[in-house]
PDB file of C-alpha atoms in Angstrom:
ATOM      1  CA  UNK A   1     -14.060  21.131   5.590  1.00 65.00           C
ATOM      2  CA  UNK A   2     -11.256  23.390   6.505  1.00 89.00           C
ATOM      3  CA  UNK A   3      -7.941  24.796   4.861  1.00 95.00           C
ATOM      4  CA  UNK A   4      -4.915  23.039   6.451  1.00 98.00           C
ATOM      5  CA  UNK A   5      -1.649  24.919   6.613  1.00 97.00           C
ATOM      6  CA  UNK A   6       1.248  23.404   4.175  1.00 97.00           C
ATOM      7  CA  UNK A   7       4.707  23.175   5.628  1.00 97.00           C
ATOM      8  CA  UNK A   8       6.828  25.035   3.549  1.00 93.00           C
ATOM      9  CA  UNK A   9      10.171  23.965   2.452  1.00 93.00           C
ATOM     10  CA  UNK A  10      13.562  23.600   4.375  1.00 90.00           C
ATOM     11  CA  UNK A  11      11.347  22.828   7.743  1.00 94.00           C
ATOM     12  CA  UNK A  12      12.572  19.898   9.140  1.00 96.00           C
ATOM     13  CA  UNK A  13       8.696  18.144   9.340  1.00 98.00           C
ATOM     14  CA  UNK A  14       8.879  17.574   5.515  1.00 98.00           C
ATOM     15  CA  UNK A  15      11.533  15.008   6.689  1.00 97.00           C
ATOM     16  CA  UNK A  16       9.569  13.083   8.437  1.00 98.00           C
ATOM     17  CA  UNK A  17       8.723   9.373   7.520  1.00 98.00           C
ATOM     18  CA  UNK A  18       4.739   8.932   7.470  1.00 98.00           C
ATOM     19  CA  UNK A  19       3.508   6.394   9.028  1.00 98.00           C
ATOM     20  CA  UNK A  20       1.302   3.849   7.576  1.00 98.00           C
ATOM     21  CA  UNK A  21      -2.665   4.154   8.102  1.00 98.00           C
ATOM     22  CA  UNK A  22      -4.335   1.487  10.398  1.00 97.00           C
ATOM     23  CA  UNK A  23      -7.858   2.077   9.796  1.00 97.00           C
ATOM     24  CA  UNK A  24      -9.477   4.355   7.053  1.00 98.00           C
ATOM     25  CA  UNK A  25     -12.270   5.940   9.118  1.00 98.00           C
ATOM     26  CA  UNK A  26     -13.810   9.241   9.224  1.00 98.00           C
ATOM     27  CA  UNK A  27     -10.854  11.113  10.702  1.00 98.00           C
ATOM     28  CA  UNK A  28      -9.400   9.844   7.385  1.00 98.00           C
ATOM     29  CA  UNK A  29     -11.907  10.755   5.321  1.00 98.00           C
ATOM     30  CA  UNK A  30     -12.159  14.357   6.533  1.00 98.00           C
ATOM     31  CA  UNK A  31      -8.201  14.489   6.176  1.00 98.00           C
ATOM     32  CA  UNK A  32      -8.628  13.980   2.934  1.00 98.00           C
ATOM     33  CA  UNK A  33     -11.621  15.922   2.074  1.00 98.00           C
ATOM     34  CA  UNK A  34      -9.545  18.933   4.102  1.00 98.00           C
ATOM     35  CA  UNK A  35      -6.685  18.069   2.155  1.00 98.00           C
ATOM     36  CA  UNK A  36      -8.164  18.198  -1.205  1.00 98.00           C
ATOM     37  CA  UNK A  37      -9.543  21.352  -0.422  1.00 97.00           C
ATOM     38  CA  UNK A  38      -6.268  22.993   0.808  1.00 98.00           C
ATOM     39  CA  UNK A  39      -4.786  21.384  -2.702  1.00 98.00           C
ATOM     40  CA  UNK A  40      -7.120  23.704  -4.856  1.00 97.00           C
ATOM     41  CA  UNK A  41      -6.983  26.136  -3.229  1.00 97.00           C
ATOM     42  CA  UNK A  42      -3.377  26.272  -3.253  1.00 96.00           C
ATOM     43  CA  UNK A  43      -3.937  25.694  -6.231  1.00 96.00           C
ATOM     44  CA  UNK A  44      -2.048  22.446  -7.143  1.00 96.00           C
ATOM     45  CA  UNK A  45      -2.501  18.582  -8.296  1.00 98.00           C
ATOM     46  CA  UNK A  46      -1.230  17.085  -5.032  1.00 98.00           C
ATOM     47  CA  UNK A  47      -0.806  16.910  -1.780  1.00 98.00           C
ATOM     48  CA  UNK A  48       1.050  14.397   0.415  1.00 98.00           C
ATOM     49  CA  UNK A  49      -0.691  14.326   4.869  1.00 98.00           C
ATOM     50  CA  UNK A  50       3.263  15.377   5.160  1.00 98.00           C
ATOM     51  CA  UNK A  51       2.725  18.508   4.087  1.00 98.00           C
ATOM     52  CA  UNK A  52       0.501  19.540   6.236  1.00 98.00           C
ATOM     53  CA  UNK A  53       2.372  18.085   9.486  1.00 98.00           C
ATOM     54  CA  UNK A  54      -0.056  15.142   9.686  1.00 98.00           C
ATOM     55  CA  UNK A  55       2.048  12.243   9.218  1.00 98.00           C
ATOM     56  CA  UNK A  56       0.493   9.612   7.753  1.00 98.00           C
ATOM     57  CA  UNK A  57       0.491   7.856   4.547  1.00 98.00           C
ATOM     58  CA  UNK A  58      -2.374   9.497   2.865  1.00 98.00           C
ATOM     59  CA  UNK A  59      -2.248  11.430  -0.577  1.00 98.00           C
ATOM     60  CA  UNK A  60      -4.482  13.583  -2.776  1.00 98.00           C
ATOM     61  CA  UNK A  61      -4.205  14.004  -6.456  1.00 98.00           C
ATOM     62  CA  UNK A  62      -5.789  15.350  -9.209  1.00 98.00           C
ATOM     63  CA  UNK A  63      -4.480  16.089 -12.669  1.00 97.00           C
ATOM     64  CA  UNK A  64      -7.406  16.608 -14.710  1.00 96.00           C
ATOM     65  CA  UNK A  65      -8.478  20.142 -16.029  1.00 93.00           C
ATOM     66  CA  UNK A  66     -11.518  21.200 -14.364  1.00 95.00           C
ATOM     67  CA  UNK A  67     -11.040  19.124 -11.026  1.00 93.00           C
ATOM     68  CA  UNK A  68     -13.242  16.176 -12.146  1.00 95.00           C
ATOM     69  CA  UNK A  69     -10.468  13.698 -11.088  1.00 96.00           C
ATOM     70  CA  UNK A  70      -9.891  13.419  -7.201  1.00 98.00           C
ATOM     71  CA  UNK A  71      -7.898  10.251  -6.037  1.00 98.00           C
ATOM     72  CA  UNK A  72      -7.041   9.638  -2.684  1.00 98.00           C
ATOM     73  CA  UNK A  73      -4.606   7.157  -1.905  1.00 98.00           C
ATOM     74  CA  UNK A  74      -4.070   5.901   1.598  1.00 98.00           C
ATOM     75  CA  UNK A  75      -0.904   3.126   1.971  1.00 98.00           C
ATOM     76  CA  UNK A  76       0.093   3.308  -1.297  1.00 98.00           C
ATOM     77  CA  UNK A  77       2.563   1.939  -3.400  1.00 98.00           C
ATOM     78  CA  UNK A  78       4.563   1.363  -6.261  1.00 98.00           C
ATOM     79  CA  UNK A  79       4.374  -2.594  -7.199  1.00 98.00           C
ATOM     80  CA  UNK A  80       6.208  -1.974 -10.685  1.00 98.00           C
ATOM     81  CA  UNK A  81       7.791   0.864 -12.644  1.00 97.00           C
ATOM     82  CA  UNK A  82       9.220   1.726 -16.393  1.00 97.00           C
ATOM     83  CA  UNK A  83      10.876   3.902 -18.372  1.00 97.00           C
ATOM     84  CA  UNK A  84      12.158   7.145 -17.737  1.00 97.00           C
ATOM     85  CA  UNK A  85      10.679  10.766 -18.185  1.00 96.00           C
ATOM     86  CA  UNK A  86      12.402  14.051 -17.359  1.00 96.00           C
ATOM     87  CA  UNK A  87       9.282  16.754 -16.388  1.00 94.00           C
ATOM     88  CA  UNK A  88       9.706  20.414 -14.704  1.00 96.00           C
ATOM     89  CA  UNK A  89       8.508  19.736 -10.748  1.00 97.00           C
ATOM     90  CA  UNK A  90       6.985  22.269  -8.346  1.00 96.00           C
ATOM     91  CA  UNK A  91       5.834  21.772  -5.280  1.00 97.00           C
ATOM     92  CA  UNK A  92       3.558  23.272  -2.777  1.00 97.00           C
ATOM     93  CA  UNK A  93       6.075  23.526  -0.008  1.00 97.00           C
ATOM     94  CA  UNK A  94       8.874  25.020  -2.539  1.00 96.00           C
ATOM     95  CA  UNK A  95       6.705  27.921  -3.846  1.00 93.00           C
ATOM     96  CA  UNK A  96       7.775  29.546  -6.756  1.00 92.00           C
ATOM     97  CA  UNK A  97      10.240  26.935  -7.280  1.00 94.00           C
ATOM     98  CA  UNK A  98      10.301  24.816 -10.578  1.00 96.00           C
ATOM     99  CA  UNK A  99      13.389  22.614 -11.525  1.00 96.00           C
ATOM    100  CA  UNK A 100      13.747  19.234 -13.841  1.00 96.00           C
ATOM    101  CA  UNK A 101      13.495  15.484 -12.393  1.00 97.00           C
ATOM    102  CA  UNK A 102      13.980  12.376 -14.215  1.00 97.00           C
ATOM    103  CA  UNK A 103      11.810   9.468 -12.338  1.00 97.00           C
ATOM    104  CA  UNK A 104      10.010   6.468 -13.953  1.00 98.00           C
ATOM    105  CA  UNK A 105       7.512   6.885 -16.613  1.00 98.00           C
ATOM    106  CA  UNK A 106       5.000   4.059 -15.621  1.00 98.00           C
ATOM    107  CA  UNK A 107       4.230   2.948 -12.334  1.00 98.00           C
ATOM    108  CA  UNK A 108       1.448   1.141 -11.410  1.00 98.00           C
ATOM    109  CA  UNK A 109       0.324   1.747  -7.439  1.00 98.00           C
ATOM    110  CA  UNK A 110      -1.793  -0.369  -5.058  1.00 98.00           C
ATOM    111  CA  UNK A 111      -3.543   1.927  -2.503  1.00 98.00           C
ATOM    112  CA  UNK A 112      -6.840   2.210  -0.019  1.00 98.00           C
ATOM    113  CA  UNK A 113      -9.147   4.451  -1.228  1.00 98.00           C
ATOM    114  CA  UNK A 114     -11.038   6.844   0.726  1.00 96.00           C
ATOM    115  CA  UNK A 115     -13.539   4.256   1.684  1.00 97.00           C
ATOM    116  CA  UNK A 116     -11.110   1.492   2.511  1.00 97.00           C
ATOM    117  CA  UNK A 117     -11.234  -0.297  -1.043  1.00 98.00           C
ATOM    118  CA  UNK A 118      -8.272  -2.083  -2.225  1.00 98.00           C
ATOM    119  CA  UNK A 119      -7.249  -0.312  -5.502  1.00 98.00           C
ATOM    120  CA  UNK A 120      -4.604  -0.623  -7.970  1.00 98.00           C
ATOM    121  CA  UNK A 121      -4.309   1.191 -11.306  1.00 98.00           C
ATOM    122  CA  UNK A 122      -1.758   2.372 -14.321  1.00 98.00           C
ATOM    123  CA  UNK A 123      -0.396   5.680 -14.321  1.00 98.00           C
ATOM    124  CA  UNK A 124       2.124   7.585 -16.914  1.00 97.00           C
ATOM    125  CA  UNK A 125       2.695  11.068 -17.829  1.00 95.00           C
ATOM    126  CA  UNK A 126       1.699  13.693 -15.550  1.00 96.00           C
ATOM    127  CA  UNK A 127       0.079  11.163 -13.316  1.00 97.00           C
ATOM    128  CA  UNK A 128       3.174   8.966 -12.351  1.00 98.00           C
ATOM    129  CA  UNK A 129       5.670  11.856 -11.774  1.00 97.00           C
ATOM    130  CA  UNK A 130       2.327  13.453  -9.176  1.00 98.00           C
ATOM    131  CA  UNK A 131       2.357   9.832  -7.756  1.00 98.00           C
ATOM    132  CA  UNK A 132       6.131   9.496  -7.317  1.00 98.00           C
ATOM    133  CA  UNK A 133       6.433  12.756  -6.005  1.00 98.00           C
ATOM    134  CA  UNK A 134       3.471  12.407  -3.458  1.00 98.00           C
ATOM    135  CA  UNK A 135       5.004   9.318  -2.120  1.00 98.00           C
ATOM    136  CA  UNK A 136       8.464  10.977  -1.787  1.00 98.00           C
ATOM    137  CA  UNK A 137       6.528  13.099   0.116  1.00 98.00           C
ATOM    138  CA  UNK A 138       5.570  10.313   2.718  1.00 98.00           C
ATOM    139  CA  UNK A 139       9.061   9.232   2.695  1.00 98.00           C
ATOM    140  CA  UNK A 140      10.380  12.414   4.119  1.00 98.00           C
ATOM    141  CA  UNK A 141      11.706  13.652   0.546  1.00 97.00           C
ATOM    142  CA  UNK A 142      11.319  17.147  -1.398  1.00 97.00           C
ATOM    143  CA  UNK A 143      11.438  17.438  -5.155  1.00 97.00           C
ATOM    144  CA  UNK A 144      14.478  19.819  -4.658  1.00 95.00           C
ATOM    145  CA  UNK A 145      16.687  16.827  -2.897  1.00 95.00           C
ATOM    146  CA  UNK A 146      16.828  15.308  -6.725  1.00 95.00           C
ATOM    147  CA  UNK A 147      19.076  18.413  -7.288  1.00 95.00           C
ATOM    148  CA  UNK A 148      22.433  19.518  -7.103  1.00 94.00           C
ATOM    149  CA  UNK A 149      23.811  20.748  -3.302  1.00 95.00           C
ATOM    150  CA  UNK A 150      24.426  23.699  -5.134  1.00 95.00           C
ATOM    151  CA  UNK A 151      20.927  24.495  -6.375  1.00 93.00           C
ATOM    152  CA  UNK A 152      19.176  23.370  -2.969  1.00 93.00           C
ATOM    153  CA  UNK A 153      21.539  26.042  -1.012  1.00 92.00           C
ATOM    154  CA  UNK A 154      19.842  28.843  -3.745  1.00 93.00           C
ATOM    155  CA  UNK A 155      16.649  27.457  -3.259  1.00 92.00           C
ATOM    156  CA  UNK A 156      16.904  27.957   0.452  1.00 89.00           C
ATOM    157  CA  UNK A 157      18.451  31.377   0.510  1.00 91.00           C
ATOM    158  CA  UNK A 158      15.562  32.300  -2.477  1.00 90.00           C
ATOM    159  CA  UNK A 159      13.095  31.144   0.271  1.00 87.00           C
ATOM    160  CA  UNK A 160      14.612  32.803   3.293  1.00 84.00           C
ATOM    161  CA  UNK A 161      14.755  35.915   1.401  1.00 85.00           C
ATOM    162  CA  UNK A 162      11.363  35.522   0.438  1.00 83.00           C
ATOM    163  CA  UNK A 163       9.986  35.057   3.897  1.00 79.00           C
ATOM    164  CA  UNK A 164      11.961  37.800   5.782  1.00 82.00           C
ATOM    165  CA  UNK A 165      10.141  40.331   2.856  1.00 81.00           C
ATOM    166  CA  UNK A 166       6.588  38.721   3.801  1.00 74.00           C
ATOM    167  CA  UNK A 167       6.928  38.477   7.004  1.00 66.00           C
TER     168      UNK A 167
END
């Protein structure tokens, strides 16, 4: 397993539209065993293969407390949604960046698993706003796009700042 660098917010790859898997094999599976590793490390409750340049519709996500809950979800999708929830977002690829956004609170997804299984399940809470974001994430959208032009121009600056003192 290895540590995959994450793509950090305004570079232009976090645009990009992942394409959809056409075979979960073991290239897949180690993308998503490197990918869950590079998620707790991080540490955070998802990851989306577009933020780590590899684009391709696979996602990692785990919201429980002691890291008990892994799901990988290749090809997913939302096949229904409800309600409404406003939660505080971060992101990996924003760092240090947390910000409101309203999305649906119940979705229920259809996905591969890591082995190839068809599975579909329920998701609210915590859980649907990882799984919306994650799939934003595969359609070449960041949490901070849900925001005003105003707040994405601080955001960037904040960033850019941040990286010239780093670097």
């Amino acid at each position: 397993m290895a540590l995959l660098p994450i793509l950090r917010y305004p570079d232009p790859k976090l645009h990009t539209k992942a394409k959809p898997v056409a075979v979960v094999d073991e290239r897949i599976r180690k993308l998503v065993h490197d990918m869950a590793e590079t998620m707790y490390e991080a540490p955070g409750i998802g990851l989306a293969a577009t933020q780590v340049d590899v684009h391709e519709r696979v996602i990692v996500i785990d919201v429980s407390e002691d890291r008990s809950g892994l799901l990988a979800l290749i090809n997913p999708e939302i096949i229904a949604r409800d309600g409404e929830q406003t939660c505080e977002e971060g992101c990996l690829s924003v760092p240090g960046i947390y910000d409101t956004v309203t999305r649906s609170e119940h979705v229920k997804v259809r996905a591969l698993n890591e082995k190839g299984e068809r599975i579909e399940f329920e998701a609210d809470g915590l859980l649907a706003v990882c799984v919306q974001h994650e799939m934003d994430h595969l359609e070449g959208k960041v949490f901070v796009e849900y925001l005003s032009p105003l707040k994405q121009n601080r955001i960037k600056t904040k960033l850019a700042k941040k990286a010239r003192i780093t670097a």
